[in-house]
Short mmCIF file of C-alpha atoms in Angstrom, two decimals:
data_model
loop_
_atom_site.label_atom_id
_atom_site.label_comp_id
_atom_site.label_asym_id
_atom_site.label_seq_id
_atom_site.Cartn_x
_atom_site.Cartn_y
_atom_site.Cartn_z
CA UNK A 192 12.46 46.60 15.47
CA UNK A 193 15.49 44.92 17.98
CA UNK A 194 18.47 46.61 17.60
CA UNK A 195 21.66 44.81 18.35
CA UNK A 196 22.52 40.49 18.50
CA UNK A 197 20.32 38.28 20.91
CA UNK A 198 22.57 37.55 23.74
CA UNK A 199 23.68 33.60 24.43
CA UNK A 200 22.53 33.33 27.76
CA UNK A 201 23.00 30.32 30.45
CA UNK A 202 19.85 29.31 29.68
CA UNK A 203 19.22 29.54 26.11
CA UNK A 204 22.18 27.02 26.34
CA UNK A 205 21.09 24.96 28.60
CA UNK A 206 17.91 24.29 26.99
CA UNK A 207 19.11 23.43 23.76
CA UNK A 208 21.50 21.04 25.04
CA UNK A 209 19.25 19.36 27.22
CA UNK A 210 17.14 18.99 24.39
CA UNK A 211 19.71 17.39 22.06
CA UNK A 212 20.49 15.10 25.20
CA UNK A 213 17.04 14.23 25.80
CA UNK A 214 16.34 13.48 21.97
CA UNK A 215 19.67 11.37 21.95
CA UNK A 216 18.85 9.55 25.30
CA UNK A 217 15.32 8.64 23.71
CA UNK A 218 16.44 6.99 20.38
CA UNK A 219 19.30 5.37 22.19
CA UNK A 220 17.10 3.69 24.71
CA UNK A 221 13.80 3.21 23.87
CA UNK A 222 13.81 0.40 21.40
CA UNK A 223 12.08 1.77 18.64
CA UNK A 224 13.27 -1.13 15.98
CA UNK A 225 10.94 -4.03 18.03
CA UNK A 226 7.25 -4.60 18.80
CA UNK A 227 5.55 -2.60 16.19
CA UNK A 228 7.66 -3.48 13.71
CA UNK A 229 7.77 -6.75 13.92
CA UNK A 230 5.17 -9.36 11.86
CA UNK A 231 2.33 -11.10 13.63
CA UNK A 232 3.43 -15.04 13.23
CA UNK A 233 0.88 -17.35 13.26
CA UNK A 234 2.34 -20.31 13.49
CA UNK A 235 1.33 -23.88 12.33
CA UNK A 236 1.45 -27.13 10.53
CA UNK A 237 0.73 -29.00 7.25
CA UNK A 238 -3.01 -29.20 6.95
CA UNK A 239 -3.70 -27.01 9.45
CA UNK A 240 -6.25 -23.71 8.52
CA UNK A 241 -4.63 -20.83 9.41
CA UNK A 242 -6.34 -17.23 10.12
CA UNK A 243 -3.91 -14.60 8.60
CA UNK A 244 -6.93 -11.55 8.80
CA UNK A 245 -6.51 -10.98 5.04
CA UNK A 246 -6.29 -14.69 4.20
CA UNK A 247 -6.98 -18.19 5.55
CA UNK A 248 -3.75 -20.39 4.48
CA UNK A 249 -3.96 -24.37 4.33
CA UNK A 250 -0.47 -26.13 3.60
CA UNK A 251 -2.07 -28.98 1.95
CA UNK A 252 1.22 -31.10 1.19
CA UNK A 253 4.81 -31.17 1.59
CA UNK A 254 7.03 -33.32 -0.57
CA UNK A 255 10.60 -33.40 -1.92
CA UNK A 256 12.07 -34.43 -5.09
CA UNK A 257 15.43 -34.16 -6.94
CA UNK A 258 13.91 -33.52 -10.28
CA UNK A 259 10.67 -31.13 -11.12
CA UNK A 260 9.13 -32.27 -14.48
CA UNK A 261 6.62 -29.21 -15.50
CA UNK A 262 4.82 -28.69 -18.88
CA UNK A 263 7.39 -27.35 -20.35
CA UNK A 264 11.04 -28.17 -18.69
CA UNK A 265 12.27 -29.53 -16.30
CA UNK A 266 14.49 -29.16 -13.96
CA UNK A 267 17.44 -30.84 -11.83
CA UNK A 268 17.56 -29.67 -8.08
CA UNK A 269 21.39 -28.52 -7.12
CA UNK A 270 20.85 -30.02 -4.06
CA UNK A 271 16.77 -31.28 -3.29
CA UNK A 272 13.32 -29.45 -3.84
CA UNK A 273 11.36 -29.01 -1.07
CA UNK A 274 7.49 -29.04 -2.90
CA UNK A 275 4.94 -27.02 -1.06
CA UNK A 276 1.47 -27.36 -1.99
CA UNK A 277 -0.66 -24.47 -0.12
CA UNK A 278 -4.61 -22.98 -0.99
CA UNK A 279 -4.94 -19.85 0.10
CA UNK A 280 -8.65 -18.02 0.65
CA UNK A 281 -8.71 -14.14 0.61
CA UNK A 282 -11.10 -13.16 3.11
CA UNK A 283 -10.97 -8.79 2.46
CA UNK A 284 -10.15 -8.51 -1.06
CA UNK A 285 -8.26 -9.23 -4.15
CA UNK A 286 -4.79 -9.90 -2.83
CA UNK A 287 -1.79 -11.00 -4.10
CA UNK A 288 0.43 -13.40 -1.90
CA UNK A 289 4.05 -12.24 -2.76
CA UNK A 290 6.27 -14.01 0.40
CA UNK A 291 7.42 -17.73 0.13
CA UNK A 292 10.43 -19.00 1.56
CA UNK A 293 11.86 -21.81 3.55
CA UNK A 294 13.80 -21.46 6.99
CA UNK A 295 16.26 -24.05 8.00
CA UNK A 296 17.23 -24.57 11.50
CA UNK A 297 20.41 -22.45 11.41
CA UNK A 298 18.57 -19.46 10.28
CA UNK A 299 19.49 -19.80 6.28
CA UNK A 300 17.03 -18.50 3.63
CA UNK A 301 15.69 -20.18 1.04
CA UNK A 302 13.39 -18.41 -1.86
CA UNK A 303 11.20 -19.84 -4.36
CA UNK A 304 11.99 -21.11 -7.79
CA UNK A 305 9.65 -20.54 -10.98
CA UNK A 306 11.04 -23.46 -12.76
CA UNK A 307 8.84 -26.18 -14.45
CA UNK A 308 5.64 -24.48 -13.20
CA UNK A 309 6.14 -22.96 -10.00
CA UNK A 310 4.87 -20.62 -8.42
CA UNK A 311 6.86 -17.89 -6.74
CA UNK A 312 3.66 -15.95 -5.96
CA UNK A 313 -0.31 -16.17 -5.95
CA UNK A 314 -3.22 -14.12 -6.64
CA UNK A 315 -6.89 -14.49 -5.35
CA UNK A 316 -10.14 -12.94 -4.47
CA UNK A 317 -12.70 -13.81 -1.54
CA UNK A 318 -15.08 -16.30 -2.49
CA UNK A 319 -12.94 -19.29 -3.62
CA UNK A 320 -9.56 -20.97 -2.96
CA UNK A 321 -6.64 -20.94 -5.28
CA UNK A 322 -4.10 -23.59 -5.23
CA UNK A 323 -0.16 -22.64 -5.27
CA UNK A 324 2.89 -24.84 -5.91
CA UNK A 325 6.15 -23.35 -4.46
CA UNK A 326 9.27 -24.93 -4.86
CA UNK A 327 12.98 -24.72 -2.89
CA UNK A 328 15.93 -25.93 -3.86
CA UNK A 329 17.59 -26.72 -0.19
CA UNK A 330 20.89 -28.71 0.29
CA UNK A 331 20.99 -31.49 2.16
CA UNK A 332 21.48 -30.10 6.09
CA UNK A 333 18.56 -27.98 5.32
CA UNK A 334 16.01 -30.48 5.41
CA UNK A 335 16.04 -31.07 9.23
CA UNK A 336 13.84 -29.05 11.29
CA UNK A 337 12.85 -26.32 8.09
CA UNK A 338 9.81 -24.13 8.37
CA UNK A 339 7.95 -22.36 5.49
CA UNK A 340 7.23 -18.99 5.65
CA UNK A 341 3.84 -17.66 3.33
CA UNK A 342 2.20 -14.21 3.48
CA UNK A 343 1.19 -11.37 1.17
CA UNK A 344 4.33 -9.24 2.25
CA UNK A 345 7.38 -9.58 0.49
CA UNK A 346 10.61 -11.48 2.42
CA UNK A 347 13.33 -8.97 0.54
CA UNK A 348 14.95 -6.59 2.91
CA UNK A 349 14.95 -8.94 5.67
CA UNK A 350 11.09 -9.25 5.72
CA UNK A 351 10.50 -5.45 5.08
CA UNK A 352 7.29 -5.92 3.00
CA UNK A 353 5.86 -8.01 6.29
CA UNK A 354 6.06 -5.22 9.35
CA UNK A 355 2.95 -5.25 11.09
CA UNK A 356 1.16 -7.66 9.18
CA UNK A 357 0.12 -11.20 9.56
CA UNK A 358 2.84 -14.08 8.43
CA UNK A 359 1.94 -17.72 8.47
CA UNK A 360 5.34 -20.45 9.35
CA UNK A 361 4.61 -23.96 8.91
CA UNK A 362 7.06 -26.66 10.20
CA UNK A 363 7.43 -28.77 7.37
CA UNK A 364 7.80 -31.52 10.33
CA UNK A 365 10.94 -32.96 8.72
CA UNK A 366 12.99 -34.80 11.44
CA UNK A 367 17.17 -35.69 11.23
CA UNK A 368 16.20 -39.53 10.30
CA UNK A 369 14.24 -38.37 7.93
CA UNK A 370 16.33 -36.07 6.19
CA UNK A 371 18.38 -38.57 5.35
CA UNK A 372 15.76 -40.30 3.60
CA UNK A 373 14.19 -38.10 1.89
CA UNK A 374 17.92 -36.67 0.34
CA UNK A 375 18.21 -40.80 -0.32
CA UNK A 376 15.48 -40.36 -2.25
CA UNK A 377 15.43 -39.53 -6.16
CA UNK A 378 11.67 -38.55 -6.78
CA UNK A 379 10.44 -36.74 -9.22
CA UNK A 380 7.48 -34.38 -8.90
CA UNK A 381 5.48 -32.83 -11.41
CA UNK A 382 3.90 -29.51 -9.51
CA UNK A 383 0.37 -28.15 -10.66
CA UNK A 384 -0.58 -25.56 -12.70
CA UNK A 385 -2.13 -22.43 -10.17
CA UNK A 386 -5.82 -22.89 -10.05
CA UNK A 387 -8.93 -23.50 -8.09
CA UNK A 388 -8.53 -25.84 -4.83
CA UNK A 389 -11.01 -28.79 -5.17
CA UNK A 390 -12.78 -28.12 -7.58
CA UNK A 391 -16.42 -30.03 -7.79
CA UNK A 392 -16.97 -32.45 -10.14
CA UNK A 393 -20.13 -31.88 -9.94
CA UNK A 394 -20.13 -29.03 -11.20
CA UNK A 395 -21.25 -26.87 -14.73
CA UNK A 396 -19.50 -28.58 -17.74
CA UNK A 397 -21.15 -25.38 -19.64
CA UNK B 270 62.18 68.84 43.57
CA UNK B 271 59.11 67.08 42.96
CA UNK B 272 57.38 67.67 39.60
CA UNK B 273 53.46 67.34 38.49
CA UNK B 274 52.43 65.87 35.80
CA UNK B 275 49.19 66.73 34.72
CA UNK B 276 47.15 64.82 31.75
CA UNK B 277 45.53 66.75 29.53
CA UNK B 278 41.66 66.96 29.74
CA UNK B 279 39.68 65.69 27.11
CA UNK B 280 38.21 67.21 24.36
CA UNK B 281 39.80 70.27 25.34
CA UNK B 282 41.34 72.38 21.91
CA UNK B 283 43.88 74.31 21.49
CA UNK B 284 41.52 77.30 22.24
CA UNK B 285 39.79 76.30 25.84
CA UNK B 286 41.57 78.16 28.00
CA UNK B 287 40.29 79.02 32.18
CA UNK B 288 36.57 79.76 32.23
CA UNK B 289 35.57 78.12 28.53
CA UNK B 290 33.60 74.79 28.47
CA UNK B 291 35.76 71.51 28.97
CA UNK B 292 35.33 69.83 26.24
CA UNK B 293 32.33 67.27 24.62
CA UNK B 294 30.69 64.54 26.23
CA UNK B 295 31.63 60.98 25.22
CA UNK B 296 28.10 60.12 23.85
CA UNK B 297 27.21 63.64 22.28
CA UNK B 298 28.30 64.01 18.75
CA UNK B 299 29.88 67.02 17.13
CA UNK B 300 27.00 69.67 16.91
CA UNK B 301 24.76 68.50 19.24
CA UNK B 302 24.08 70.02 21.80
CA UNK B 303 23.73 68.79 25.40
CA UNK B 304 20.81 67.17 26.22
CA UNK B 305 19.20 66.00 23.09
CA UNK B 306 19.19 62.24 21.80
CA UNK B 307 20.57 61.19 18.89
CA UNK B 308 18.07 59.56 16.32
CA UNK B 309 19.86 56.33 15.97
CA UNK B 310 20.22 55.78 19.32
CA UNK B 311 16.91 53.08 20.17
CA UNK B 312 13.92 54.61 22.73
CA UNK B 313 13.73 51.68 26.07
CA UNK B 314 10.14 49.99 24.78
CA UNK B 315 8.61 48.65 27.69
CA UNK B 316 9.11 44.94 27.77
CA UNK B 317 7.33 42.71 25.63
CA UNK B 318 5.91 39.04 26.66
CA UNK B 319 7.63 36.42 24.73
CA UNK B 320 4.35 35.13 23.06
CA UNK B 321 3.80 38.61 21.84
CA UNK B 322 7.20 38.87 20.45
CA UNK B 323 6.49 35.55 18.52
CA UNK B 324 2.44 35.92 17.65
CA UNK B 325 3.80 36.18 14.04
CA UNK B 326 5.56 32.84 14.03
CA UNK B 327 3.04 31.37 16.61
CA UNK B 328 0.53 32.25 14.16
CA UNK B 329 2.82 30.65 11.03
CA UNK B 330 3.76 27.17 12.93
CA UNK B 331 0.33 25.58 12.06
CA UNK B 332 0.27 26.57 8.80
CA UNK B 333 4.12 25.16 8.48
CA UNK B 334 2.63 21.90 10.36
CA UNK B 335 -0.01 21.29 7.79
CA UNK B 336 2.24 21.95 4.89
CA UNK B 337 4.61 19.77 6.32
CA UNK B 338 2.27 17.00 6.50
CA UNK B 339 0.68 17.17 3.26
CA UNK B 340 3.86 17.36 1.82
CA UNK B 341 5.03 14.21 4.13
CA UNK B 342 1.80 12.44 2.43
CA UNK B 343 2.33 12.74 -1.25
CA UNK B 344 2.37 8.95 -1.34
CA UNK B 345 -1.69 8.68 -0.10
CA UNK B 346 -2.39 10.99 -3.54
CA UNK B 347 0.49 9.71 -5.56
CA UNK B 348 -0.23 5.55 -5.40
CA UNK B 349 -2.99 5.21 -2.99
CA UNK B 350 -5.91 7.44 -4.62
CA UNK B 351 -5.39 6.76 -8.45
CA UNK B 352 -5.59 2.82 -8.10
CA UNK B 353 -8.84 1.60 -6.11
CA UNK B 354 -12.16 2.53 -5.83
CA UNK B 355 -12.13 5.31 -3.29
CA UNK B 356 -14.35 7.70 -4.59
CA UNK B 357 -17.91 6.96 -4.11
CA UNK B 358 -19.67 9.37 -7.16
CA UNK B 359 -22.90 8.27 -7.28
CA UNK B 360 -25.49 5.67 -4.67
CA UNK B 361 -28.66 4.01 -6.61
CA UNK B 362 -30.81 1.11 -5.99
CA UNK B 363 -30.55 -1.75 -8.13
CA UNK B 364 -32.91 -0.89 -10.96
CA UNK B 365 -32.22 3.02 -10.76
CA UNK B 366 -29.94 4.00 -13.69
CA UNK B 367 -26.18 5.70 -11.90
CA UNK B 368 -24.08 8.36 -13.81
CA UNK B 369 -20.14 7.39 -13.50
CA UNK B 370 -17.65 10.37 -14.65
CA UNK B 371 -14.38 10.26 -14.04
CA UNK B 372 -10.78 11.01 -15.57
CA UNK B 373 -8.38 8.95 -16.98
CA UNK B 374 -5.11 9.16 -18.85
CA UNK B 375 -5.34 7.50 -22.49
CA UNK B 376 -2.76 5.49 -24.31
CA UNK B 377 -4.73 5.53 -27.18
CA UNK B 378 -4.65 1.96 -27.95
CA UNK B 379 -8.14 1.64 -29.22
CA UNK B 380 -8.45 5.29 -30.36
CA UNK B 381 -4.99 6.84 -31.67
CA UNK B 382 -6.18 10.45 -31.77
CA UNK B 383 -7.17 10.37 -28.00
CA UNK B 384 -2.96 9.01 -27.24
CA UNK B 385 -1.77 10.51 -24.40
CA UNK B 386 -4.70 12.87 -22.70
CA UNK B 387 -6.56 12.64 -20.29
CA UNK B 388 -10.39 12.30 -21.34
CA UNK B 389 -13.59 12.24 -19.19
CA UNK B 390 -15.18 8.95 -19.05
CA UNK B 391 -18.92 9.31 -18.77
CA UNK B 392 -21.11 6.32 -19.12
CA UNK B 393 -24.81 5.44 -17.51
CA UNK B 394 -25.00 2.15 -15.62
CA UNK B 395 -27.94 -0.04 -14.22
CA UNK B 396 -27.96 -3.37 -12.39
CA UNK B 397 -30.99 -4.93 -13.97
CA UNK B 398 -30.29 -8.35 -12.04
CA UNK B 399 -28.22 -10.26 -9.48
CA UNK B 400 -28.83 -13.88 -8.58
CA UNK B 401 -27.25 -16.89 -7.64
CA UNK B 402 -26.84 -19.31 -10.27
CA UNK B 403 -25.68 -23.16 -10.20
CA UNK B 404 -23.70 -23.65 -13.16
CA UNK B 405 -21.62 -20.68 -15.38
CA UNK B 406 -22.08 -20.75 -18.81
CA UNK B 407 -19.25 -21.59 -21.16
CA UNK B 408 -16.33 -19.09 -21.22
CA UNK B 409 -15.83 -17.51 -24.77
CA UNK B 410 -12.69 -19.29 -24.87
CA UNK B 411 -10.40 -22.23 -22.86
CA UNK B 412 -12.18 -24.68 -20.80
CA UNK B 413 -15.52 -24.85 -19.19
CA UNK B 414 -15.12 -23.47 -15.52
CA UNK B 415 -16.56 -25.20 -12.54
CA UNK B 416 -17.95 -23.67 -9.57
CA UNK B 417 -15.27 -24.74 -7.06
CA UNK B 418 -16.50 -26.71 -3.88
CA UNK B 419 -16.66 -24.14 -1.56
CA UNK B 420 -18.44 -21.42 -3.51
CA UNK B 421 -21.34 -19.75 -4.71
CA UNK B 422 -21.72 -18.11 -8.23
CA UNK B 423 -23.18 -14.89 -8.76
CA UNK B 424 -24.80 -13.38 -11.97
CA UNK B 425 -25.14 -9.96 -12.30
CA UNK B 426 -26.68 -8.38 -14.96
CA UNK B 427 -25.87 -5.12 -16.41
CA UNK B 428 -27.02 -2.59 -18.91
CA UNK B 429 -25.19 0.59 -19.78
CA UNK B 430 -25.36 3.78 -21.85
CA UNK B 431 -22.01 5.97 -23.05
CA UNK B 432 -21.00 7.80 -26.13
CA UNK B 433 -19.51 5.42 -29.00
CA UNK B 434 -15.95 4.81 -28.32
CA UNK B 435 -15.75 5.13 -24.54
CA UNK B 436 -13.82 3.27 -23.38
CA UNK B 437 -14.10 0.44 -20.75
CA UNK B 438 -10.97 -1.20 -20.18
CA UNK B 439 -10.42 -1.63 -16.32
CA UNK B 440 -14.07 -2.45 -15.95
CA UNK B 441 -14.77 -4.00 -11.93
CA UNK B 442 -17.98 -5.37 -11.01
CA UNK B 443 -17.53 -5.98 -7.35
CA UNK B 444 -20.06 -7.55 -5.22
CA UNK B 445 -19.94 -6.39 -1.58
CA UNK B 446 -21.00 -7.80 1.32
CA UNK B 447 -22.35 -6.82 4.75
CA UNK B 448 -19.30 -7.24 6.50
CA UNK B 449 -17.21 -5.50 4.16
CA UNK B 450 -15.66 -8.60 1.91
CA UNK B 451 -15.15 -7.32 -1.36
CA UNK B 452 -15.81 -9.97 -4.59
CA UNK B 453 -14.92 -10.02 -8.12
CA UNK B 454 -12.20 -6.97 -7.52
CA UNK B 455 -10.10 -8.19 -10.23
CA UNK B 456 -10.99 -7.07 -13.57
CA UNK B 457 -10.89 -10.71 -15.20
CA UNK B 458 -14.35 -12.73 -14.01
CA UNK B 459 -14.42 -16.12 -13.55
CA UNK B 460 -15.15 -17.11 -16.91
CA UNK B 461 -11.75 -15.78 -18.04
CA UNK B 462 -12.96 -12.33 -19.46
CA UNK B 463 -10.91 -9.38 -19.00
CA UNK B 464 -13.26 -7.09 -20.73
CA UNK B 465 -16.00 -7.22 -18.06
CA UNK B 466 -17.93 -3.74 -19.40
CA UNK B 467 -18.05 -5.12 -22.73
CA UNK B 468 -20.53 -7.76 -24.92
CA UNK B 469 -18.43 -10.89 -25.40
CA UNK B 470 -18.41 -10.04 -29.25
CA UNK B 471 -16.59 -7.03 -28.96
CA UNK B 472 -13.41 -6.29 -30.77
CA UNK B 473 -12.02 -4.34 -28.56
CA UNK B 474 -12.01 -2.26 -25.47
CA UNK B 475 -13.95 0.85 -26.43
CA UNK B 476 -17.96 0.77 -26.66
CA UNK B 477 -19.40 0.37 -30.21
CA UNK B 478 -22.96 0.91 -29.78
CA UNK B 479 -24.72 3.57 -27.38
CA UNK B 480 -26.22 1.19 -25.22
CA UNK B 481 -25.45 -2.62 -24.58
CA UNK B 482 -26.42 -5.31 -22.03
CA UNK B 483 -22.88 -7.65 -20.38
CA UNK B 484 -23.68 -10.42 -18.02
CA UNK B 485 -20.80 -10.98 -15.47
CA UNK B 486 -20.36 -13.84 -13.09
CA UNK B 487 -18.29 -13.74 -9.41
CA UNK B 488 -17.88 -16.41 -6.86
CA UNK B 489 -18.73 -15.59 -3.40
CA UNK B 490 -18.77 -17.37 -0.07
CA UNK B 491 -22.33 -19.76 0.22
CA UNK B 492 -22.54 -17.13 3.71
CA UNK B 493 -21.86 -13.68 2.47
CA UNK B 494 -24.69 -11.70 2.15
CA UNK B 495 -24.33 -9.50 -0.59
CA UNK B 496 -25.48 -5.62 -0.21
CA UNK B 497 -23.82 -3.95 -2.99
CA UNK B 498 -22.81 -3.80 -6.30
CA UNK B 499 -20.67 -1.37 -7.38
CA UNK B 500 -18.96 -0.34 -10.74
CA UNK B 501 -15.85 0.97 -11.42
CA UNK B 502 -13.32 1.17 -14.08
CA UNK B 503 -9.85 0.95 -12.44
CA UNK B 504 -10.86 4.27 -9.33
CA UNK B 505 -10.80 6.49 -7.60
CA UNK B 506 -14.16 7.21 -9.35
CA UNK B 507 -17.05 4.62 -8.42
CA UNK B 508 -20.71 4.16 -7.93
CA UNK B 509 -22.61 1.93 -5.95
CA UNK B 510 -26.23 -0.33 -6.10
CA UNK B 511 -27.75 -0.95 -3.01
CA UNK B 512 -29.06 -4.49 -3.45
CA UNK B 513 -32.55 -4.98 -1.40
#
């Protein structure tokens, strides 16, 4: 047994605080919030196939209306929806497809709404494609230049749910003249139930 | 006149006088006597290495390391593990009959008196068939499906064996294939049925008979190659038919 207190010596001292300085210099300097943190974006446009690993994504249509009539409501846009019609194809396993939102050209964020049949989310299995409607209720300056932004991660938390995974944007190719137009415009869409992408017609009638 | 002063010595009483001792030593107690060491006062060890002055904690930090890390990891046992099929139990052939056993935690929705344990499922499977069909029969209720463009339907046949009352809510009948894709994950099949274990007829999601026949259907990609089947009812617990 040690009788007696361990002395503080030079350096003992030294050590530890070259420790705490190397530590300190090491999460100060070495970027440790970029690179592996960040989401793989593959990028794209309507009709285009994209390869997302877990899921190939088609954004089949883009349209915009001022009034959504579903089965059961519908519903008058604050400013104008932005209609996105996508299929997306597991390719692993059953996944569901929880991001959706639309990215204006300042930056601005704009989520999904569930009204009159839309869908804020989707849910499929390898072996078929399942057809989503997402709708956005943008103002007017956010038509120019917006991009939509699908994956399976979530968008909350400034895209927490999407680190390291694969995130499909799509430039909804909307250009300043024809913003204007389409805000001119007083559509009115009537988005589709979730369900199998082109179906056959040929097919079993049971 | 000059005058000396002279201190007093130390430790000397009122007795010591010329020729007497001069008092004790600074280190040497009362009553001891010159010479001898006192029992509190620590023996010089010879120096010990610093890895043998630490063997016990050397010894200790991988132990702490791997109870850190399991503790660290309570999410793979606490969310991972209980939902998927990770848990391979039993491998058979398609044909060969496969044991499944594993536990569960039961509501009791179908069988009050079993509310709130956990009971051992057991049940015997067999895949008696799997083939690609063209059309799917109709659904037991809604609208006739369609094989979407695209896509390939799959029958697979099954017949089981369990005790009355099991219960088979959760059933999966996946079809896997040689590069991994997994179909028909979800338990609702493409006809609509979320009872996938159980005859159409049934009432509700326990067995009723000790041994029954279910037909399920999946769609699969026209290229996958399908190797396995495999049953489970919800995980970790599995088993798996190697198709031919």
């Amino acid at each position: 047994m040690r009788h007696g207190r361990r002395r503080i010596t030079w350096k003992g001292t030294a050590l530890v605080v070259g420790g705490v300085v190397a530590g300190c210099t090491l999460v100060t300097y070495v970027p440790q919030d970029t690179g592996v943190d960040e989401p793989f974006i593959v990028e794209g446009a309507v009709g285009e196939v994209l390869d997302l690993t877990y899921a190939e994504l088609t954004v089949t249509e883009v349209r915009v209306a001022d009034t959504l009539a579903g089965v059961a409501e519908a519903a008058a846009a604050g400013g104008t929806f932005i209609v996105v019609d996508a299929s997306w194809r597991a390719t692993q396993g059953e996944t569901t497809f929880v991001g959706a939102e639309v990215t204006d050209a300042r930056g601005r964020r704009f989520w999904p709404t569930d009204q009159a049949g839309c869908s804020i989310l989707a849910k499929a299995q390898p072996g078929y494609a399942w057809r989503a409607t997402y709708c956005f209720d943008v103002p007017r300056d956010a038509l120019d230049g917006a991009t939509v932004r699908l994956a399976r991660g979530d968008q909350g938390e400034e895209h927490a749910g999407q680190r390291r995974d694969a995130v499909a944007v799509v430039d909804l190719g909307i250009s300043g003249r024809e913003a204007d137009e389409l805000w001119q415009a007083t559509e009115t869409v009537s988005p589709q139930e979730p369900g199998y992408a082109l179906a056959s017609a040929g097919g079993s009638e049971g | 006149m000059t005058t000396l002063v002279t201190p007093a010595a130390s430790g000397m009483g009122p007795g010591a006088g010329p020729g007497t001792d001069q008092g004790w030593p600074p280190s040497l107690r009362p009553g001891m006597l010159p010479g001898t060491v006192p029992p509190d006062v620590p023996v010089p060890e010879g120096r010990k290495g610093w890895w043998r002055r630490n063997a016990v904690w050397l010894v200790l930090l991988p132990v702490a390391m791997a109870v850190a890390a399991g503790a660290s990891s309570f999410r793979v046992w606490a969310f991972w593990w209980p939902v998927g099929l990770h848990h391979e139990v039993e491998r058979v052939a398609v044909g060969e009959q496969a044991h499944l056993a594993g536990e569960y935690y039961d509501l009791g929705l179908d069988v009050p008196e079993r509310a709130n344990t956990t009971v051992l499922r057991e049940i015997d499977a067999t895949v008696t068939s799997i083939q690609q069909v063209d059309r799917l029969p109709p659904p037991s209720w809604g609208d006739p499906v369609t094989i979407p463009d695209g896509s390939v339907a799959y029958e697979v046949g099954m017949h089981f064996a369990a005790e009355p009352k099991t219960d088979l809510s959760g059933c999966q009948i996946v079809l896997v294939a040689d590069d991994g894709t997994r179909y028909g994950e979800s338990t609702t099949d493409v006809l609509g049925s979320s009872n996938r274990c159980s005859t159409p007829d049934a009432a509700g999601f326990v067995s009723a008979r000790p041994e029954w026949d279910v037909t399920s259907f999946v769609l699969a990609d026209p290229a996958a190659k399908i190797t396995q089947v495999r049953l489970g009812f919800g995980g970790p617990e599995y088993v798996t038919f190697d198709v031919p």
